[in-house]
mmCIF file of C-alpha atoms in Angstrom:
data_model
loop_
_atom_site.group_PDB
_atom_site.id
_atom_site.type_symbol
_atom_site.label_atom_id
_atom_site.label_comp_id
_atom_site.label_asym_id
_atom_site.label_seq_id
_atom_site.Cartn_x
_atom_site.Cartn_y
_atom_site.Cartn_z
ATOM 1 C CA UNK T 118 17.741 -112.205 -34.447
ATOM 2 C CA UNK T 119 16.419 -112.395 -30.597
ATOM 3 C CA UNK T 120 13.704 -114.522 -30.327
ATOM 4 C CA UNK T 121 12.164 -111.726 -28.128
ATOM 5 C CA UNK T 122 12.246 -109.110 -30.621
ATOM 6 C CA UNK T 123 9.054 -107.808 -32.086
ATOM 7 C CA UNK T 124 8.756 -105.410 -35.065
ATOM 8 C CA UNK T 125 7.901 -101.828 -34.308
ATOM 9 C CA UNK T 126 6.526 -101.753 -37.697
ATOM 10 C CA UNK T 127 5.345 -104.174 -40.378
ATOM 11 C CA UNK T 128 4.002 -103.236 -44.110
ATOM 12 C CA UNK T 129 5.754 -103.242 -47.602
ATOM 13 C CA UNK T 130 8.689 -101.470 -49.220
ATOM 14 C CA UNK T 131 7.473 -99.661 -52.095
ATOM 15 C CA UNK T 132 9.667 -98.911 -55.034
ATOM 16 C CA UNK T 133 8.444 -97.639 -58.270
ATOM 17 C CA UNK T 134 6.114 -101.012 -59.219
ATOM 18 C CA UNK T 135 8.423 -103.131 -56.885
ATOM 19 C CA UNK T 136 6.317 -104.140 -53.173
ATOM 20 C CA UNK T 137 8.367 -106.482 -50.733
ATOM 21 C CA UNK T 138 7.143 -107.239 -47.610
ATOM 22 C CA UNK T 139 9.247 -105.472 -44.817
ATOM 23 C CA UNK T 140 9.047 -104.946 -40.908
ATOM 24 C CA UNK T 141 10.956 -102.415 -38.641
ATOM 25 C CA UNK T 142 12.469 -102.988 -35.448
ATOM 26 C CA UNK T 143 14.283 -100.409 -33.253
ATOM 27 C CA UNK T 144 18.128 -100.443 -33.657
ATOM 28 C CA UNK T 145 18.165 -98.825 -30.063
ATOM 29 C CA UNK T 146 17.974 -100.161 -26.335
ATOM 30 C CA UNK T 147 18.174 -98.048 -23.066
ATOM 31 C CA UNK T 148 17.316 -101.349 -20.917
ATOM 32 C CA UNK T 149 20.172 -101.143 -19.196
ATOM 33 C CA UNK T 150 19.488 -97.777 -18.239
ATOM 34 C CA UNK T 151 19.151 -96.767 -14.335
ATOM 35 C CA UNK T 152 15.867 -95.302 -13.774
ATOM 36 C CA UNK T 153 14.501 -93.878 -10.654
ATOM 37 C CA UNK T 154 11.178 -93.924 -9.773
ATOM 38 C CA UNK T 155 9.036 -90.995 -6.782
ATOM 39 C CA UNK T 156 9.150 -92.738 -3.655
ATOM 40 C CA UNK T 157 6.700 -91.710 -0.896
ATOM 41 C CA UNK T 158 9.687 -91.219 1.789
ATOM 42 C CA UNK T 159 7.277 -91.599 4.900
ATOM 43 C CA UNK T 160 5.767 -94.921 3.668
ATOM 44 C CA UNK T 161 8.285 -95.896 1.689
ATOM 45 C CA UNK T 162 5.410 -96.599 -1.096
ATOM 46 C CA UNK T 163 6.311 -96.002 -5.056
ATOM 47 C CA UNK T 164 3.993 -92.757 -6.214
ATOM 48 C CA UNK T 165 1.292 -93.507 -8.892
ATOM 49 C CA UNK T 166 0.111 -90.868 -11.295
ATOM 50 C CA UNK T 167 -3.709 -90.641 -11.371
ATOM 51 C CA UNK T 168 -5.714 -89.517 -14.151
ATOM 52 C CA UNK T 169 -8.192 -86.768 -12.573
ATOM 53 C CA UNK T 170 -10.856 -83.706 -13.674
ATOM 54 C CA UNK T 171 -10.862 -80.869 -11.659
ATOM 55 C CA UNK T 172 -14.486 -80.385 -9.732
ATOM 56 C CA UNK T 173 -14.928 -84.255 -10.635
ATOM 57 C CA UNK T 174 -12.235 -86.428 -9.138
ATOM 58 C CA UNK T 175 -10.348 -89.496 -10.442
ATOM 59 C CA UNK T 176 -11.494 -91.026 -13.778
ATOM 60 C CA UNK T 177 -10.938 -93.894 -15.251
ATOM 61 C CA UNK T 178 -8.687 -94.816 -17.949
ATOM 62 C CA UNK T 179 -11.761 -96.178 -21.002
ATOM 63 C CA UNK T 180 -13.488 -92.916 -20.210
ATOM 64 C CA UNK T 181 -10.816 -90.543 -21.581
ATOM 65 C CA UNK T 182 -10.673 -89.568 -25.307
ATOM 66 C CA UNK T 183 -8.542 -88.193 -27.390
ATOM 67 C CA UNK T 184 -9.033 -84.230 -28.007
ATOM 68 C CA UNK T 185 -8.150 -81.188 -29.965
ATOM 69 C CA UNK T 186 -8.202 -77.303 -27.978
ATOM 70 C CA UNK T 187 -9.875 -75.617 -30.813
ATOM 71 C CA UNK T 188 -10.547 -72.419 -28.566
ATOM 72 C CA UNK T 189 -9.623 -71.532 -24.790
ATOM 73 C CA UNK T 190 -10.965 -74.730 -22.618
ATOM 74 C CA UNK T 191 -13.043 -76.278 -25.777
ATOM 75 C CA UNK T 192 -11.903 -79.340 -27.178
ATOM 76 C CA UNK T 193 -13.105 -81.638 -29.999
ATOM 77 C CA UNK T 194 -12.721 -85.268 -29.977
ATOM 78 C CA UNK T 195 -11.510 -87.859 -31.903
ATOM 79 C CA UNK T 196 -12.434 -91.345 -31.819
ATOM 80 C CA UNK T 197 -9.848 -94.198 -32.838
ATOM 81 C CA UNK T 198 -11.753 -94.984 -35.253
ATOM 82 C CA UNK T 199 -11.750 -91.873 -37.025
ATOM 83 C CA UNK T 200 -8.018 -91.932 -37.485
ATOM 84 C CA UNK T 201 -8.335 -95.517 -38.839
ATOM 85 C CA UNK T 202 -10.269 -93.728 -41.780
ATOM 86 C CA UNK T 203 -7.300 -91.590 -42.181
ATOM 87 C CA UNK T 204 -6.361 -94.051 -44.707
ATOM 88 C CA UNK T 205 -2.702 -93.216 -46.544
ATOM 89 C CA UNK T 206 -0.848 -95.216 -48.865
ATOM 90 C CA UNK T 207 2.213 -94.560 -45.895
ATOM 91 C CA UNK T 208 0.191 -96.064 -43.384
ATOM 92 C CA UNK T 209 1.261 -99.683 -44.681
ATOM 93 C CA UNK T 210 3.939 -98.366 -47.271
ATOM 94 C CA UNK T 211 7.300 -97.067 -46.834
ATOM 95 C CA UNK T 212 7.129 -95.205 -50.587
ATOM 96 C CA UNK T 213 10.528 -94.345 -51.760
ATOM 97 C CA UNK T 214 9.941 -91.449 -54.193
ATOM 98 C CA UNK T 215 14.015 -90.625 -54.575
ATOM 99 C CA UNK T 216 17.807 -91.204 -54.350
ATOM 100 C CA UNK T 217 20.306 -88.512 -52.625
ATOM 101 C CA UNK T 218 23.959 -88.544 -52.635
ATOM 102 C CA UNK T 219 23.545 -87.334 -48.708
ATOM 103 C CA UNK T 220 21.376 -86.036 -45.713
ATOM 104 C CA UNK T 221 22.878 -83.170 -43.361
ATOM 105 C CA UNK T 222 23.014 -85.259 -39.994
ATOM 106 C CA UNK T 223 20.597 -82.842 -38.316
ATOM 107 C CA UNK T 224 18.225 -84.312 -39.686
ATOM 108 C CA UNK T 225 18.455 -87.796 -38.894
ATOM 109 C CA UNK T 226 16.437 -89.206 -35.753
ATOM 110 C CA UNK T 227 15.549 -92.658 -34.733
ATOM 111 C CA UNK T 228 17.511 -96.059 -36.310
ATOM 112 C CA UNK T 229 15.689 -98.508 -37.368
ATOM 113 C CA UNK T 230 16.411 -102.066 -38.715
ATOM 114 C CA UNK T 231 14.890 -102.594 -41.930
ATOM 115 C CA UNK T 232 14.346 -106.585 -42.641
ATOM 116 C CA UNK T 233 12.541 -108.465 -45.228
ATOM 117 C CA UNK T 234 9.295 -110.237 -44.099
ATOM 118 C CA UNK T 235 9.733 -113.915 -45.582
ATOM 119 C CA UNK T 236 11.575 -115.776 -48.130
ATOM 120 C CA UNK T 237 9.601 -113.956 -50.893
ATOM 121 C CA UNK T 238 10.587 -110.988 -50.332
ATOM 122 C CA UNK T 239 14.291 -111.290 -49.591
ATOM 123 C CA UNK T 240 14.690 -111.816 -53.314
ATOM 124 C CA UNK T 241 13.539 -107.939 -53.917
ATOM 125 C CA UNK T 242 15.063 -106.639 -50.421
ATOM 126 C CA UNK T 243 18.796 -108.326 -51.432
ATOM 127 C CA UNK T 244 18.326 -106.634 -55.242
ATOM 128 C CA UNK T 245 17.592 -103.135 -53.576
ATOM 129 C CA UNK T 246 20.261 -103.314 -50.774
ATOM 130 C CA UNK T 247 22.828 -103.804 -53.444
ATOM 131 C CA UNK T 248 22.205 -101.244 -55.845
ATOM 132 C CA UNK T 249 21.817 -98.742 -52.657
ATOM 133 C CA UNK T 250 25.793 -99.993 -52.546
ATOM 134 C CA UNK T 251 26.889 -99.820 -55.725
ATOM 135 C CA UNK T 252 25.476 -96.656 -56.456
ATOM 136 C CA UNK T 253 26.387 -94.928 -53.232
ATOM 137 C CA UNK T 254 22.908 -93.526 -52.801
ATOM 138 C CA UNK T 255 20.198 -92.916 -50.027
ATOM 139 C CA UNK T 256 16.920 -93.764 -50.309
ATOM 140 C CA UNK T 257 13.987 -91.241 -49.573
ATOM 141 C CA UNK T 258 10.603 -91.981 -48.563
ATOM 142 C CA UNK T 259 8.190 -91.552 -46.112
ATOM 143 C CA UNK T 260 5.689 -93.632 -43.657
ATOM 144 C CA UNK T 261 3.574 -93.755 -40.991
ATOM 145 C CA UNK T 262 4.905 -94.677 -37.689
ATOM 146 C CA UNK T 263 3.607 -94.341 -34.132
ATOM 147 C CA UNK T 264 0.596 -92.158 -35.192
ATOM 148 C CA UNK T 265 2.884 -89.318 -36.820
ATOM 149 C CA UNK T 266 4.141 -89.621 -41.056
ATOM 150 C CA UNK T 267 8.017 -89.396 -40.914
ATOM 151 C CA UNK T 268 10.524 -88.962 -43.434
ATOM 152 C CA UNK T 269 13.008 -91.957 -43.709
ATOM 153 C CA UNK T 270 16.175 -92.030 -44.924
ATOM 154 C CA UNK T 271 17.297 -96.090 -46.000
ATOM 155 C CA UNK T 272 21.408 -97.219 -46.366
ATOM 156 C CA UNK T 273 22.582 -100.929 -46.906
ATOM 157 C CA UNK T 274 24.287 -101.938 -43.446
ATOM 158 C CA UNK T 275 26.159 -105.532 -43.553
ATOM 159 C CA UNK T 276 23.585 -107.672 -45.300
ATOM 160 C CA UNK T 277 20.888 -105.937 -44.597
ATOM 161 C CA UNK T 278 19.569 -101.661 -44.611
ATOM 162 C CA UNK T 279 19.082 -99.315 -42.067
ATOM 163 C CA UNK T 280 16.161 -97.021 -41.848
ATOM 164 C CA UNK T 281 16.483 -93.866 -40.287
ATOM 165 C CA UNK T 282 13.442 -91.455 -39.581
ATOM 166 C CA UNK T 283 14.494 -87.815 -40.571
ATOM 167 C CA UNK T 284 13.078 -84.343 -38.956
ATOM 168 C CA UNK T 285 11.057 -82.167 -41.053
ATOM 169 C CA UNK T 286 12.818 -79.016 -42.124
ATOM 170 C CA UNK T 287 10.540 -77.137 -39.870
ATOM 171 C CA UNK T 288 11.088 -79.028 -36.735
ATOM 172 C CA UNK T 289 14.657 -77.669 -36.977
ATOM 173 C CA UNK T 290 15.855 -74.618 -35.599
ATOM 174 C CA UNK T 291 17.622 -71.983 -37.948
ATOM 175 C CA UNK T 292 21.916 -71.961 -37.076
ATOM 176 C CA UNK T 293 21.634 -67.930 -37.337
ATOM 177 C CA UNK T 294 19.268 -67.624 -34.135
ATOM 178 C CA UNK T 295 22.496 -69.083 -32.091
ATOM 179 C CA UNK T 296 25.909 -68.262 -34.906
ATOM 180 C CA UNK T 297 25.200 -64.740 -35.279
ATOM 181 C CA UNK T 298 27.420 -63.179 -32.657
ATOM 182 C CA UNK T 299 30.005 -65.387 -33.671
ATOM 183 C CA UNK T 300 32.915 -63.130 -35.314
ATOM 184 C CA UNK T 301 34.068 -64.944 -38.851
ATOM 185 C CA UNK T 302 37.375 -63.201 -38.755
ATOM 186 C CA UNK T 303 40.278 -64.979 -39.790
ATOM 187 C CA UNK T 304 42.713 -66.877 -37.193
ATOM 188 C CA UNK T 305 45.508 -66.490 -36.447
ATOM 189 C CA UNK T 306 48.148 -69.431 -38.665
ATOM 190 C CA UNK T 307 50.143 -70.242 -36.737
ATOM 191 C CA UNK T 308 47.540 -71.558 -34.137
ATOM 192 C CA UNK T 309 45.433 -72.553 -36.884
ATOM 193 C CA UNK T 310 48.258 -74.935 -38.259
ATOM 194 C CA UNK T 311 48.679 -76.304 -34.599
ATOM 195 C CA UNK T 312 45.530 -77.360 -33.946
ATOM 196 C CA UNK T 313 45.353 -79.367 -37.043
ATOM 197 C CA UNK T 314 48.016 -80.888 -35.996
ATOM 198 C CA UNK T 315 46.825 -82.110 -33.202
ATOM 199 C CA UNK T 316 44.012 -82.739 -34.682
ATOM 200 C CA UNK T 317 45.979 -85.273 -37.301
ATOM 201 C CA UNK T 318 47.803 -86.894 -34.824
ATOM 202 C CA UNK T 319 44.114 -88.100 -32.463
ATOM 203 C CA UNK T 320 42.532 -88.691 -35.815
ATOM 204 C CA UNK T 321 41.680 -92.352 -35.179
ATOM 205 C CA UNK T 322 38.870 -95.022 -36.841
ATOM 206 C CA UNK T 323 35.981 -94.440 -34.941
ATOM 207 C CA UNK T 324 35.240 -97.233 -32.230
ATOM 208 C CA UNK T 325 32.075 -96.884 -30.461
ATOM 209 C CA UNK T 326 32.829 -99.987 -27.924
ATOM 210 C CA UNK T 327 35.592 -97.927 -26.407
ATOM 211 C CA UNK T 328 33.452 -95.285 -24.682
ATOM 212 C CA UNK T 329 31.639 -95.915 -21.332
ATOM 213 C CA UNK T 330 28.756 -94.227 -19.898
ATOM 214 C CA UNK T 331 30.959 -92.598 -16.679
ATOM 215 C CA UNK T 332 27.539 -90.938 -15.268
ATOM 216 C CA UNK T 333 25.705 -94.348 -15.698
ATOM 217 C CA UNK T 334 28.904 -96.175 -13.647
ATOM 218 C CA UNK T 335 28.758 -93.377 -11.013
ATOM 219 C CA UNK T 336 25.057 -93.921 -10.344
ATOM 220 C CA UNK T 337 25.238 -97.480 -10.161
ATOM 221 C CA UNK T 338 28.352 -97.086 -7.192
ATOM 222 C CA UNK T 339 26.594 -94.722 -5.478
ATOM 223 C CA UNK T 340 23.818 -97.532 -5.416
ATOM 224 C CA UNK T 341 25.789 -100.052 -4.480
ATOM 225 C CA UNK T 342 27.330 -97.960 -1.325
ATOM 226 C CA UNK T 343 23.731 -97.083 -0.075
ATOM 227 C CA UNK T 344 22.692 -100.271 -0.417
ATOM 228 C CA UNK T 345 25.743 -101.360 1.470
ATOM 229 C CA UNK T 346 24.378 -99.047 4.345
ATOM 230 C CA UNK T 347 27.293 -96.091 2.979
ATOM 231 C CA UNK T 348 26.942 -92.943 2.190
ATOM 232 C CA UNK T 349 29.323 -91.415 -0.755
ATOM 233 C CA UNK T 350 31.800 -88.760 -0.040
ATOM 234 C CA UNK T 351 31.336 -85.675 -0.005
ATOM 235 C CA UNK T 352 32.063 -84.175 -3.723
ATOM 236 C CA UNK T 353 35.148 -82.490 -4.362
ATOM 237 C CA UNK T 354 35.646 -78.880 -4.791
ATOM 238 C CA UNK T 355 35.777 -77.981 -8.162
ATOM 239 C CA UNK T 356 37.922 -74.441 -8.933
ATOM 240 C CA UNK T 357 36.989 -72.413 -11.784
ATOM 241 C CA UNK T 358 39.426 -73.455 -15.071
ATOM 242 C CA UNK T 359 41.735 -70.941 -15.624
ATOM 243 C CA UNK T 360 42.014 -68.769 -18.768
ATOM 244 C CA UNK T 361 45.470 -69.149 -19.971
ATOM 245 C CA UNK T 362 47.159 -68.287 -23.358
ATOM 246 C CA UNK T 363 45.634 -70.326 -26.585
ATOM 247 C CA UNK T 364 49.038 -70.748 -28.255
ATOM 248 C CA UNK T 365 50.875 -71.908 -25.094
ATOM 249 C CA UNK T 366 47.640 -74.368 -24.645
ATOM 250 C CA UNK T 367 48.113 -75.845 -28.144
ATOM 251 C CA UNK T 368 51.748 -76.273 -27.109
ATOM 252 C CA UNK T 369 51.461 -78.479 -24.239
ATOM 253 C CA UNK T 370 48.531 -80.357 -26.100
ATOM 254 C CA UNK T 371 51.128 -81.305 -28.863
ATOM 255 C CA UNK T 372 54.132 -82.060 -26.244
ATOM 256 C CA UNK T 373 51.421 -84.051 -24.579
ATOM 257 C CA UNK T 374 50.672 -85.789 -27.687
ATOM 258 C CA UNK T 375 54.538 -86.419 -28.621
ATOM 259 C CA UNK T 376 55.086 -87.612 -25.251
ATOM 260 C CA UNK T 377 51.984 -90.048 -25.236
ATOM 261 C CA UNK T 378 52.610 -91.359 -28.847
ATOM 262 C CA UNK T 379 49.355 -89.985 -30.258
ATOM 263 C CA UNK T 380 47.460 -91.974 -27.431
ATOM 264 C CA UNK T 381 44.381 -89.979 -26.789
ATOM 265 C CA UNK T 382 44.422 -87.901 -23.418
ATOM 266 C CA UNK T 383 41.486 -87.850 -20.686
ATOM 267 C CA UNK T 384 40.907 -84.179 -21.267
ATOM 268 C CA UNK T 385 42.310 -82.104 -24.334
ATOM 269 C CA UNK T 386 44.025 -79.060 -24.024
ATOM 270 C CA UNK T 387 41.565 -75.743 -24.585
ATOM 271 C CA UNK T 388 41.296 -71.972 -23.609
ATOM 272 C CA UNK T 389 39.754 -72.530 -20.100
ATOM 273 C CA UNK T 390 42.324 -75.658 -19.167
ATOM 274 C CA UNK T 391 42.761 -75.740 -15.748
ATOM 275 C CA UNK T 392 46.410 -76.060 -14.337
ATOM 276 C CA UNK T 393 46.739 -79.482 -12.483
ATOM 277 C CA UNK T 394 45.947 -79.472 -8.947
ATOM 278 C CA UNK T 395 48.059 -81.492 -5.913
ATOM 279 C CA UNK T 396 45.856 -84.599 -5.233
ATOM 280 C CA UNK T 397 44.196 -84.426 -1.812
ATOM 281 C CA UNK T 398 44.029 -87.708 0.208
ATOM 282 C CA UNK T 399 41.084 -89.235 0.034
ATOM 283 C CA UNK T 400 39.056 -89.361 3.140
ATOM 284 C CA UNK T 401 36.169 -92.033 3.550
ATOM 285 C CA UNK T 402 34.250 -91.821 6.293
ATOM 286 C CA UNK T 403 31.841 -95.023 7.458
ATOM 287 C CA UNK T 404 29.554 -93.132 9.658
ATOM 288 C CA UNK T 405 26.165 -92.642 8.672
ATOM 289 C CA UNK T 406 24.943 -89.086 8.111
ATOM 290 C CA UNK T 407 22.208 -88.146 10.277
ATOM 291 C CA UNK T 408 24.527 -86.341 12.909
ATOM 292 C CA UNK T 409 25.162 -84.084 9.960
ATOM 293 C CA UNK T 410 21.254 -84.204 8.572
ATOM 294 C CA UNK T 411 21.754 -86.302 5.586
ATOM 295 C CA UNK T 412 19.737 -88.786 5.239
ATOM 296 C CA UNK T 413 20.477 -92.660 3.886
ATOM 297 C CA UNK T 414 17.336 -93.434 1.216
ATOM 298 C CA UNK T 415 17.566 -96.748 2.021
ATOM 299 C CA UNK T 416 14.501 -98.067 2.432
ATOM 300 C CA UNK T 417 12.865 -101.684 3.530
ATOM 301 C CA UNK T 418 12.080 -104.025 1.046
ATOM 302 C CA UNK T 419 9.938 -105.820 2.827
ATOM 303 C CA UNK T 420 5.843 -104.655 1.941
ATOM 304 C CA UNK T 421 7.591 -101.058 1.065
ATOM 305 C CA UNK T 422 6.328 -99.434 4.736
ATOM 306 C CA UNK T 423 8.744 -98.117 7.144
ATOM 307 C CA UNK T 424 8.932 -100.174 10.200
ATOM 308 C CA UNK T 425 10.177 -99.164 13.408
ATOM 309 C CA UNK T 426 14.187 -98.768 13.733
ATOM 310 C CA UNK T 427 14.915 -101.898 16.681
ATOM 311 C CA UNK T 428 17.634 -100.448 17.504
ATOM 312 C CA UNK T 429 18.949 -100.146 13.959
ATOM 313 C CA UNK T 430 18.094 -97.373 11.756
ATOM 314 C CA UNK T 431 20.387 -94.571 11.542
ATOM 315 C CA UNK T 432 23.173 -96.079 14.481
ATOM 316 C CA UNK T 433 26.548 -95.109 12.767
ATOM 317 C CA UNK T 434 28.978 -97.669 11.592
ATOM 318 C CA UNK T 435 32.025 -98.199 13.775
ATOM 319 C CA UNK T 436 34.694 -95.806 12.177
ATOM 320 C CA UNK T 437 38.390 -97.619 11.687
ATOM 321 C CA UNK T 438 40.964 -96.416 13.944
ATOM 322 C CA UNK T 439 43.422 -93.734 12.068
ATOM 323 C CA UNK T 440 46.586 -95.658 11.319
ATOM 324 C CA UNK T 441 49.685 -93.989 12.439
ATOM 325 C CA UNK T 442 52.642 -92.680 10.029
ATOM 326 C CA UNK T 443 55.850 -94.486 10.787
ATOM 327 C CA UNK T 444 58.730 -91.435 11.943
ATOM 328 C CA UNK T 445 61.274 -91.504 9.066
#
């Protein structure tokens, strides 16, 4: 385990008159993540929110309390310390009051590692984890975490178990309100049968480590290019996808397939697939933007404030001479 990691959680792992000592850490990350942040563009300064009352002005942090709107603009508060006396067995306790054979994934929120908290306990944790396997079952229970009581759902993973918070049934939005005006006719076979082929042929052990955030990768070139003193092209225009036949669709999709050797395609074949258009030549262009009235972000490092251009600022970058085509 990473030295830096902290639990989320720590408390015991309640089981009929079995208590182990457990903590929780997240089984997520978005660290790498690109964030932005609001940038004053005149000063180049990062914007801070500030906590203010109207008719008052800016506050500070230690004077604002939590509080409930029991009527229109009237509020009651609560202290910390009155939650602390809030006192459930779940505050401390993951309680596992059942076993299920499985959870509809639309329930299932945040993953959390599960991990026993010392040698003691690991005796009770490693008895639990394999009877979760051997039986095939999911344990149900519930706990308080980050000030709100979720339902958790806990599966054996490797040599150790997973927690996973679930929704409550009323945080989820009934199917019907969006399914309705979906016709359940029957389709037609023969299309029916093609698409499962298709879909037998891709079917494939899922491998997470395969897929690549593509937005994430564009974000971080475009970066790189203004940083670089570029500007990124101009984006391409996209035509609307054109409707063509389903059944001639599903035929190309398994030619495709046949062709490829069941190797997955970029894009797979649907109603609205677009017929493949001629590949314009690409056409980068190193001058910087203001002729045109974009902008560059770029902005000094240096104390954040915009200093004056020298000469510098916005003075386009030589453009490369257009090479010319040799005469067949």
């Amino acid at each position: 385990m990473a030295a830096a990691a902290r639990p989320y959680w720590t408390g015991f792992l309640k089981l009929s008159l079995v208590t182990i000592a457990v903590r929780l850490y997240t089984a997520t990350t978005v660290k790498e993540r690109i964030r932005f942040h609001m940038i004053h563009e005149p000063t180049g300064e990062r914007v801070r929110q500030q906590l203010v009352v109207p008719g008052t002005g800016p506050v500070e942090r230690d004077e604002v309390v939590k509080g409930y709107e029991y009527e229109k603009g009237r509020y009651v508060t609560v202290e910390p310390d009155d939650l602390k006396r809030l006192k459930l067995e779940t505050t401390d306790t993951i309680d596992i009051t059942e076993f299920v054979d499985d959870v509809d994934p639309i329930y299932f929120d945040a993953p959390y590692y599960l991990v026993p908290d010392g040698s003691v306990a690991e005796e009770g944790y490693r008895v639990i984890r394999e009877a979760l396997r051997d039986t095939g079952k999911i344990a149900i229970g519930q706990v308080v975490v980050g000030g709100n009581e979720r339902i958790v759902a806990i599966r054996p993973l490797d040599k150790g178990l997973l927690a996973n918070s679930l929704r409550y049934e009323d945080e989820i939005r009934k199917p019907d309100e969006f399914f309705n005006s979906i016709a359940v006719d029957a389709v037609d076979e023969d299309e029916r049968a093609m698409m499962e082929q298709i879909i037998k042929r891709k079917t494939r052990k899922f491998e997470p480590g395969k897929f690549v955030d593509h937005y994430q990768a564009a974000v971080r070139e475009l970066i790189d290019e203004k940083l670089e003193g570029k500007l990124p092209d101009k984006a391409p225009d996209r035509k609307p996808a054109q409707v063509i036949n389903l059944m001639d669709a599903l035929k190309r999709s398994l030619a495709a397939e046949e062709k490829s050797g069941g190797a997955a395609p970029r894009r797979a074949a649907s109603r609205a697939e677009p017929e493949p258009a001629a590949k314009k030549p690409a056409a980068r262009s190193k001058k910087a933007a203001t002729p045109s009235g974009q902008r560059s972000l770029l902005l000094p490092v240096e104390g954040g404030r915009v200093r004056a251009a020298q000469g510098k600022t916005g003075r386009a970058a030589p453009a490369e001479a257009p090479k010319r085509r040799k005469r067949a």
